Coordinates of N, CA and C in Angstrom, one line a residue:
M1 N -14.5 49.9 267.8 CA -14.4 48.5 267.5 C -13.2 48.2 266.6
V2 N -12.5 47.2 267.0 CA -11.3 46.8 266.2 C -11.8 45.8 265.1
I3 N -11.4 46.1 263.8 CA -11.7 45.3 262.7 C -10.5 44.5 262.3
L4 N -10.6 43.2 262.3 CA -9.6 42.3 261.8 C -10.0 41.8 260.4
L5 N -9.1 41.8 259.5 CA -9.3 41.3 258.1 C -8.1 40.5 257.7
P6 N -8.3 39.5 256.8 CA -7.2 38.7 256.3 C -6.3 39.4 255.4
R7 N -5.0 39.3 255.6 CA -4.0 39.8 254.7 C -3.2 38.6 254.2
T8 N -2.8 38.6 252.9 CA -2.0 37.6 252.4 C -0.6 37.7 253.0
I9 N 0.0 36.5 253.2 CA 1.4 36.4 253.7 C 2.1 35.3 252.9
R10 N 3.4 35.5 252.7 CA 4.2 34.6 251.9 C 5.4 34.2 252.8
L11 N 5.4 33.0 253.3 CA 6.6 32.5 254.1 C 7.7 32.0 253.2
D12 N 7.4 31.6 252.0 CA 8.4 31.2 251.1 C 8.0 31.4 249.6
A13 N 8.7 31.0 248.7 CA 8.3 31.3 247.3 C 7.4 30.3 246.6
S14 N 6.8 29.3 247.4 CA 6.0 28.3 246.8 C 4.7 28.8 246.2
D15 N 4.1 29.8 246.7 CA 2.9 30.3 246.1 C 3.1 30.7 244.6
A16 N 4.3 31.3 244.3 CA 4.6 31.8 243.0 C 4.7 30.6 242.0
V17 N 5.0 29.4 242.6 CA 5.2 28.2 241.8 C 3.9 27.4 241.6
V18 N 3.1 27.3 242.7 CA 2.0 26.4 242.7 C 0.7 27.0 242.1
F19 N 0.6 28.3 242.2 CA -0.6 29.0 241.7 C -0.3 29.6 240.3
A20 N -1.3 29.6 239.4 CA -1.2 30.3 238.1 C -0.9 31.7 238.3
R21 N -1.5 32.4 239.3 CA -1.3 33.7 239.7 C -1.3 33.8 241.2
A22 N -0.1 34.2 241.7 CA 0.0 34.3 243.2 C -0.3 35.7 243.6
A23 N -0.9 35.8 244.8 CA -1.2 37.1 245.4 C 0.1 37.7 245.9
E24 N 0.1 39.0 245.9 CA 1.3 39.6 246.5 C 1.2 39.6 248.0
P25 N 2.3 39.5 248.7 CA 2.3 39.5 250.2 C 1.7 40.9 250.6
G26 N 0.8 40.8 251.6 CA 0.3 42.0 252.3 C -0.9 42.6 251.7
E27 N -1.5 41.9 250.7 CA -2.8 42.5 250.2 C -4.0 41.9 251.0
W28 N -5.1 42.6 251.0 CA -6.2 42.1 251.7 C -6.8 40.9 250.9
A29 N -7.4 39.9 251.6 CA -7.8 38.7 251.0 C -9.2 38.3 251.5
V30 N -9.8 37.5 250.7 CA -11.1 36.8 251.0 C -11.0 35.4 250.7
P31 N -11.9 34.5 251.3 CA -11.7 33.1 250.9 C -11.8 32.8 249.4
G32 N -12.7 33.5 248.7 CA -12.7 33.3 247.2 C -13.4 32.1 246.7
T33 N -14.1 31.4 247.6 CA -14.7 30.1 247.2 C -15.7 30.3 246.1
F34 N -16.3 31.5 245.9 CA -17.2 31.7 244.9 C -16.6 31.5 243.5
L35 N -15.3 31.5 243.3 CA -14.7 31.3 242.0 C -14.8 29.8 241.6
F36 N -15.1 28.9 242.5 CA -15.2 27.5 242.2 C -16.6 27.0 242.2
A37 N -17.6 27.8 242.5 CA -19.0 27.4 242.6 C -19.4 26.9 241.2
G38 N -20.0 25.7 241.2 CA -20.5 25.1 240.0 C -19.5 24.5 239.1
R39 N -18.2 24.5 239.6 CA -17.1 23.9 238.7 C -16.7 22.6 239.3
D40 N -16.5 21.6 238.5 CA -16.0 20.3 238.9 C -14.5 20.3 239.1
P41 N -14.0 20.1 240.3 CA -12.6 20.2 240.6 C -11.8 19.2 239.7
A42 N -12.4 18.1 239.2 CA -11.7 17.2 238.4 C -11.4 17.8 237.0
N43 N -12.2 18.8 236.6 CA -12.0 19.5 235.3 C -11.1 20.7 235.4
L44 N -10.6 21.0 236.5 CA -9.7 22.1 236.7 C -8.2 21.7 236.3
T45 N -7.4 22.7 235.9 CA -6.0 22.4 235.6 C -5.4 22.1 237.0
R46 N -4.2 21.6 236.9 CA -3.5 21.3 238.2 C -3.3 22.5 239.1
K47 N -3.0 23.6 238.6 CA -2.8 24.8 239.4 C -4.1 25.3 239.9
E48 N -5.2 25.2 239.1 CA -6.5 25.6 239.6 C -7.0 24.6 240.7
Q49 N -6.6 23.3 240.6 CA -7.0 22.4 241.7 C -6.3 22.8 243.0
I50 N -5.0 23.2 242.9 CA -4.3 23.6 244.1 C -5.0 24.9 244.7
A51 N -5.4 25.8 243.8 CA -6.1 27.0 244.3 C -7.4 26.6 244.9
F52 N -8.1 25.6 244.3 CA -9.4 25.2 244.9 C -9.2 24.6 246.3
R53 N -8.1 23.7 246.4 CA -7.9 23.1 247.7 C -7.4 24.0 248.8
S54 N -6.6 25.0 248.5 CA -5.9 25.7 249.5 C -5.7 27.2 249.3
G55 N -6.4 27.8 248.3 CA -6.1 29.2 248.0 C -7.0 30.2 248.6
F56 N -6.5 31.3 249.2 CA -7.3 32.5 249.6 C -7.1 33.4 248.4
L57 N -8.1 34.2 248.1 CA -8.0 35.1 247.0 C -7.6 36.5 247.4
G58 N -6.4 37.0 246.8 CA -6.0 38.4 247.1 C -6.9 39.3 246.3
V59 N -7.4 40.3 247.0 CA -8.3 41.3 246.4 C -7.7 42.1 245.3
D60 N -6.5 42.6 245.5 CA -5.8 43.5 244.5 C -5.4 42.8 243.3
S61 N -4.7 41.6 243.5 CA -4.2 40.9 242.3 C -5.1 39.9 241.7
F62 N -6.1 39.5 242.4 CA -7.0 38.4 242.1 C -6.2 37.1 241.9
G63 N -5.1 37.0 242.7 CA -4.2 35.9 242.7 C -4.4 35.1 244.0
F64 N -3.7 34.0 244.2 CA -4.0 33.2 245.4 C -2.8 33.2 246.4
S65 N -3.1 32.9 247.6 CA -2.2 32.8 248.7 C -2.6 31.6 249.6
T66 N -1.6 30.9 250.0 CA -1.8 29.7 250.8 C -2.2 30.1 252.2
L67 N -1.7 31.2 252.7 CA -1.9 31.6 254.1 C -2.4 33.0 254.1
I68 N -3.1 33.3 255.2 CA -3.5 34.7 255.5 C -3.1 34.9 256.9
I69 N -3.1 36.2 257.3 CA -2.8 36.6 258.7 C -3.8 37.6 259.1
A70 N -4.4 37.5 260.2 CA -5.4 38.4 260.7 C -4.8 39.7 261.1
Q71 N -5.2 40.8 260.4 CA -4.5 42.1 260.7 C -5.6 43.2 260.9
Q72 N -5.2 44.2 261.7 CA -6.2 45.3 262.0 C -6.4 46.1 260.7
A73 N -7.6 46.5 260.5 CA -7.9 47.4 259.4 C -8.9 48.5 259.9
S74 N -8.7 49.6 259.2 CA -9.6 50.7 259.5 C -10.9 50.5 258.7
A75 N -12.0 51.3 259.1 CA -13.2 51.2 258.4 C -13.0 51.7 256.9
E76 N -12.1 52.6 256.7 CA -11.8 53.1 255.3 C -11.1 52.0 254.5
E77 N -10.2 51.2 255.2 CA -9.5 50.1 254.4 C -10.5 49.0 254.1
R78 N -11.5 48.8 255.0 CA -12.5 47.8 254.7 C -13.4 48.2 253.5
A79 N -13.8 49.5 253.6 CA -14.6 50.0 252.5 C -13.8 50.0 251.1
Q80 N -12.5 50.3 251.2 CA -11.7 50.2 250.0 C -11.6 48.8 249.5
M81 N -11.5 47.8 250.4 CA -11.5 46.4 250.0 C -12.8 46.0 249.3
V82 N -13.9 46.4 249.8 CA -15.2 46.1 249.1 C -15.2 46.7 247.7
D83 N -14.8 48.0 247.6 CA -14.7 48.7 246.3 C -13.8 47.9 245.3
T84 N -12.6 47.6 245.8 CA -11.7 46.9 244.9 C -12.2 45.5 244.5
L85 N -12.8 44.8 245.4 CA -13.4 43.5 245.0 C -14.5 43.6 244.0
A86 N -15.3 44.7 244.2 CA -16.4 44.9 243.2 C -15.9 45.2 241.9
R87 N -14.8 46.0 241.8 CA -14.1 46.2 240.5 C -13.6 45.0 239.9
Q88 N -13.0 44.1 240.7 CA -12.4 42.8 240.2 C -13.5 41.9 239.7
L89 N -14.7 41.9 240.4 CA -15.8 41.1 239.9 C -16.3 41.5 238.5
V90 N -16.2 42.8 238.2 CA -16.6 43.3 236.9 C -15.5 42.9 235.9
A91 N -14.2 43.2 236.3 CA -13.1 42.9 235.4 C -12.9 41.4 235.1
H92 N -13.0 40.6 236.1 CA -12.6 39.2 235.9 C -13.8 38.2 235.7
L93 N -15.0 38.6 236.2 CA -16.1 37.7 236.2 C -17.3 38.2 235.4
G94 N -17.2 39.3 234.8 CA -18.2 39.8 233.9 C -19.4 40.4 234.6
A95 N -19.3 40.8 235.9 CA -20.4 41.5 236.5 C -20.7 42.8 235.7
P96 N -22.0 43.1 235.5 CA -22.3 44.2 234.6 C -21.7 45.6 235.0
N97 N -21.7 45.9 236.3 CA -21.1 47.1 236.8 C -20.8 47.0 238.3
E98 N -20.1 48.0 238.8 CA -19.7 47.9 240.2 C -20.9 48.0 241.2
A99 N -21.9 48.7 240.8 CA -23.0 48.8 241.7 C -23.7 47.5 241.9
I100 N -23.8 46.7 240.8 CA -24.4 45.4 240.9 C -23.5 44.4 241.6
A101 N -22.1 44.6 241.4 CA -21.2 43.7 242.1 C -21.0 44.0 243.5
R102 N -21.3 45.2 244.0 CA -21.0 45.6 245.3 C -21.6 44.7 246.4
P103 N -22.9 44.4 246.3 CA -23.5 43.5 247.4 C -22.7 42.2 247.5
A104 N -22.3 41.6 246.4 CA -21.5 40.3 246.4 C -20.2 40.6 247.1
A105 N -19.5 41.7 246.7 CA -18.2 42.0 247.3 C -18.4 42.3 248.8
E106 N -19.4 43.0 249.2 CA -19.7 43.2 250.6 C -19.9 41.9 251.4
E107 N -20.6 41.0 250.8 CA -20.9 39.7 251.5 C -19.6 38.9 251.6
E108 N -18.7 38.9 250.6 CA -17.5 38.2 250.7 C -16.5 38.8 251.7
V109 N -16.5 40.2 251.8 CA -15.6 40.9 252.8 C -16.2 40.6 254.2
A110 N -17.5 40.6 254.3 CA -18.1 40.3 255.6 C -17.7 38.9 256.1
L111 N -17.7 37.9 255.1 CA -17.3 36.6 255.4 C -15.8 36.5 255.9
A112 N -15.0 37.3 255.2 CA -13.5 37.4 255.5 C -13.4 38.0 256.9
Q113 N -14.1 39.0 257.2 CA -14.1 39.6 258.5 C -14.5 38.6 259.6
D114 N -15.6 37.9 259.3 CA -16.1 36.9 260.3 C -15.0 35.8 260.5
L115 N -14.3 35.4 259.5 CA -13.2 34.4 259.6 C -12.2 34.9 260.6
C116 N -11.9 36.2 260.7 CA -10.9 36.7 261.6 C -11.4 36.9 263.0
R117 N -12.7 37.0 263.1 CA -13.4 37.3 264.4 C -13.0 36.2 265.4
G118 N -12.7 36.5 266.6 CA -12.3 35.6 267.7 C -10.9 35.2 267.7
H119 N -10.1 35.6 266.7 CA -8.7 35.3 266.6 C -7.9 36.6 267.1
A120 N -6.8 36.3 267.7 CA -5.9 37.4 268.0 C -5.3 38.0 266.7
E121 N -4.9 39.2 266.8 CA -4.2 39.8 265.7 C -2.9 39.0 265.4
N122 N -2.5 38.9 264.1 CA -1.4 38.2 263.7 C -1.5 36.7 263.7
T123 N -2.7 36.2 263.8 CA -3.0 34.7 263.7 C -2.9 34.3 262.3
L124 N -2.1 33.3 262.0 CA -2.0 32.7 260.7 C -3.1 31.7 260.5
V125 N -3.7 31.7 259.3 CA -4.9 30.9 259.0 C -4.6 30.2 257.6
A126 N -4.9 28.9 257.6 CA -4.8 28.1 256.3 C -6.2 27.6 256.0
L127 N -6.4 27.3 254.8 CA -7.7 26.8 254.3 C -7.6 25.5 253.5
H128 N -8.6 24.7 253.7 CA -8.7 23.4 253.0 C -10.1 23.3 252.5
R129 N -10.2 23.2 251.1 CA -11.5 23.1 250.5 C -11.6 21.6 249.9
S130 N -12.8 21.1 250.0 CA -13.1 19.8 249.4 C -14.6 19.8 249.0
L131 N -14.9 18.8 248.2 CA -16.3 18.6 247.9 C -16.9 17.5 248.9
N132 N -18.1 17.8 249.4 CA -18.7 16.8 250.3 C -19.5 15.8 249.4
E133 N -20.1 14.8 250.0 CA -20.8 13.8 249.3 C -21.9 14.3 248.4
D134 N -22.5 15.4 248.8 CA -23.5 16.0 248.0 C -23.0 16.9 246.8
G135 N -21.7 17.0 246.7 CA -21.1 17.8 245.7 C -21.0 19.3 246.1
A136 N -21.3 19.6 247.3 CA -21.2 21.0 247.8 C -19.7 21.2 248.3
I137 N -19.3 22.5 248.2 CA -17.9 22.8 248.6 C -17.9 22.9 250.2
H138 N -17.0 22.3 250.8 CA -16.8 22.3 252.2 C -15.4 23.0 252.5
E139 N -15.5 24.0 253.4 CA -14.2 24.7 253.8 C -13.9 24.4 255.2
Q140 N -12.6 24.2 255.5 CA -12.0 24.0 256.8 C -10.9 25.1 256.9
F141 N -10.9 25.8 258.0 CA -9.9 26.8 258.3 C -9.1 26.4 259.5
R142 N -7.8 26.4 259.5 CA -7.0 26.0 260.6 C -6.1 27.2 260.9
T143 N -5.9 27.4 262.2 CA -4.9 28.4 262.7 C -3.6 27.7 262.9
L144 N -2.5 28.4 262.5 CA -1.1 27.9 262.7 C -0.5 28.8 263.7
K145 N 0.1 28.2 264.7 CA 0.8 28.9 265.8 C 2.3 28.5 265.8
S146 N 3.1 29.5 266.0 CA 4.6 29.3 266.1 C 4.9 28.7 267.5
R147 N 6.1 28.2 267.5 CA 6.6 27.6 268.8 C 6.9 28.8 269.8
D148 N 7.3 29.9 269.3 CA 7.7 31.0 270.2 C 7.0 32.3 270.0
E149 N 6.0 32.3 269.0 CA 5.2 33.5 268.8 C 6.0 34.7 268.6
T150 N 7.1 34.7 268.0 CA 8.0 35.8 267.8 C 7.4 36.8 266.8
A151 N 8.0 38.0 266.9 CA 7.5 39.1 266.0 C 8.0 38.8 264.6
F152 N 7.4 39.5 263.6 CA 7.7 39.3 262.2 C 8.0 40.6 261.5
G153 N 8.7 40.4 260.4 CA 9.0 41.6 259.5 C 8.1 41.6 258.3
A154 N 8.4 42.3 257.3 CA 7.6 42.5 256.2 C 7.3 41.2 255.4
G155 N 6.1 40.7 255.7 CA 5.7 39.5 255.0 C 6.3 38.2 255.4
Y156 N 7.0 38.2 256.6 CA 7.7 37.0 257.0 C 7.6 36.8 258.5
L157 N 7.2 35.6 258.9 CA 7.1 35.3 260.3 C 8.2 34.4 260.7
R158 N 9.2 34.8 261.5 CA 10.3 34.0 261.9 C 9.8 32.8 262.7
G159 N 8.8 32.9 263.5 CA 8.4 31.8 264.4 C 7.6 30.8 263.6
H160 N 7.1 31.1 262.4 CA 6.3 30.2 261.5 C 7.1 29.6 260.4
D161 N 8.5 29.7 260.4 CA 9.2 29.2 259.3 C 9.3 27.7 259.2
R162 N 8.8 27.0 260.1 CA 8.7 25.5 260.1 C 7.3 25.0 260.0
A163 N 6.4 25.8 259.5 CA 5.0 25.4 259.4 C 4.8 24.2 258.5
F164 N 5.7 24.0 257.5 CA 5.5 23.0 256.5 C 6.8 22.1 256.4
Y165 N 6.6 20.9 255.9 CA 7.7 20.1 255.6 C 7.6 19.6 254.2
I166 N 8.7 19.2 253.5 CA 8.7 18.9 252.1 C 8.6 17.3 252.0
V167 N 7.8 16.8 251.1 CA 7.7 15.4 250.8 C 8.0 15.3 249.4
E168 N 9.0 14.4 249.0 CA 9.3 14.2 247.6 C 8.3 13.3 247.0
S169 N 8.0 13.6 245.7 CA 7.0 12.8 245.0 C 7.5 12.3 243.7
D170 N 7.1 11.1 243.4 CA 7.4 10.5 242.1 C 6.4 10.9 241.0
E171 N 5.4 11.7 241.3 CA 4.4 12.1 240.4 C 5.0 12.7 239.2
A172 N 4.5 12.3 238.0 CA 5.0 12.9 236.8 C 4.6 14.3 236.7
E173 N 5.6 15.2 236.2 CA 5.3 16.6 236.0 C 4.4 16.7 234.8
D174 N 3.5 17.7 234.8 CA 2.6 18.0 233.7 C 3.5 18.6 232.6
A175 N 3.3 18.0 231.4 CA 4.2 18.4 230.3 C 4.0 19.9 229.9
D176 N 2.8 20.5 230.2 CA 2.6 21.9 229.8 C 3.2 22.8 230.8
E177 N 3.6 22.3 232.0 CA 4.0 23.2 233.1 C 5.6 23.2 233.2
P178 N 6.2 24.3 233.4 CA 7.7 24.3 233.5 C 8.1 23.7 234.8
S179 N 9.2 23.1 234.8 CA 9.7 22.5 236.0 C 10.4 23.5 236.9
H180 N 10.1 23.6 238.2 CA 10.7 24.6 239.1 C 11.3 23.8 240.2
H181 N 12.5 24.3 240.7 CA 13.1 23.7 241.9 C 13.2 24.9 242.8
V182 N 12.6 24.7 244.0 CA 12.7 25.8 245.0 C 13.3 25.2 246.3
D183 N 14.4 25.7 246.8 CA 15.0 25.2 248.0 C 14.4 26.0 249.2
L184 N 13.3 25.4 249.8 CA 12.6 26.1 250.8 C 13.4 26.3 252.1
L185 N 14.3 25.4 252.4 CA 15.1 25.6 253.6 C 16.1 26.8 253.5
N186 N 16.6 27.0 252.3 CA 17.5 28.1 252.1 C 16.7 29.4 252.1
L187 N 15.5 29.4 251.6 CA 14.6 30.6 251.6 C 14.3 31.2 252.9
R188 N 14.2 30.3 253.9 CA 13.7 30.7 255.2 C 14.6 31.7 255.9
G189 N 15.9 31.7 255.6 CA 16.8 32.7 256.2 C 17.0 34.0 255.4
Q190 N 16.4 34.1 254.2 CA 16.5 35.3 253.4 C 15.6 36.4 253.9
E191 N 16.1 37.6 253.8 CA 15.2 38.8 254.2 C 14.1 38.9 253.1
R192 N 13.0 39.4 253.6 CA 11.9 39.6 252.7 C 11.7 41.1 252.5

């Protein structure tokens, strides 16, 4: 049986700018919605709000990624993913020990595996979270397809380089956050 699991992918440098901690390209990922359970998005920092709306959680870094890609994984890699996530739950969320954290980690990895089920390998997936009228978190997952479905290199999909467009905003910058300028059009041609 082929196992597909989500891996983080970075098409440009925006994740490093918009998230407080960006996941590294190529790490296994889970939706990570549990990080926002019981939290009011209105009380989150700007970068936390972005992670709430659109971030997958990288298991190794406990950072966020805007996109994941469905990739083949061995049973050993899946087991290692569960172990790593259990350790992260202890380190970052105060779980008493890995044995207690393991069932929650297993459930989250199973959810991640289910997310990839039914998709072809190398399918790009984006996430949008919101609160519904009852205050419950609602998740929507979208697949992104390239125009030519071309092959990709390390962490970069040539066919997906136009998945986004830039809209200028007059929104005031947060005084506590440094100003960053990223030229996404120039980044698309750089080797990763």
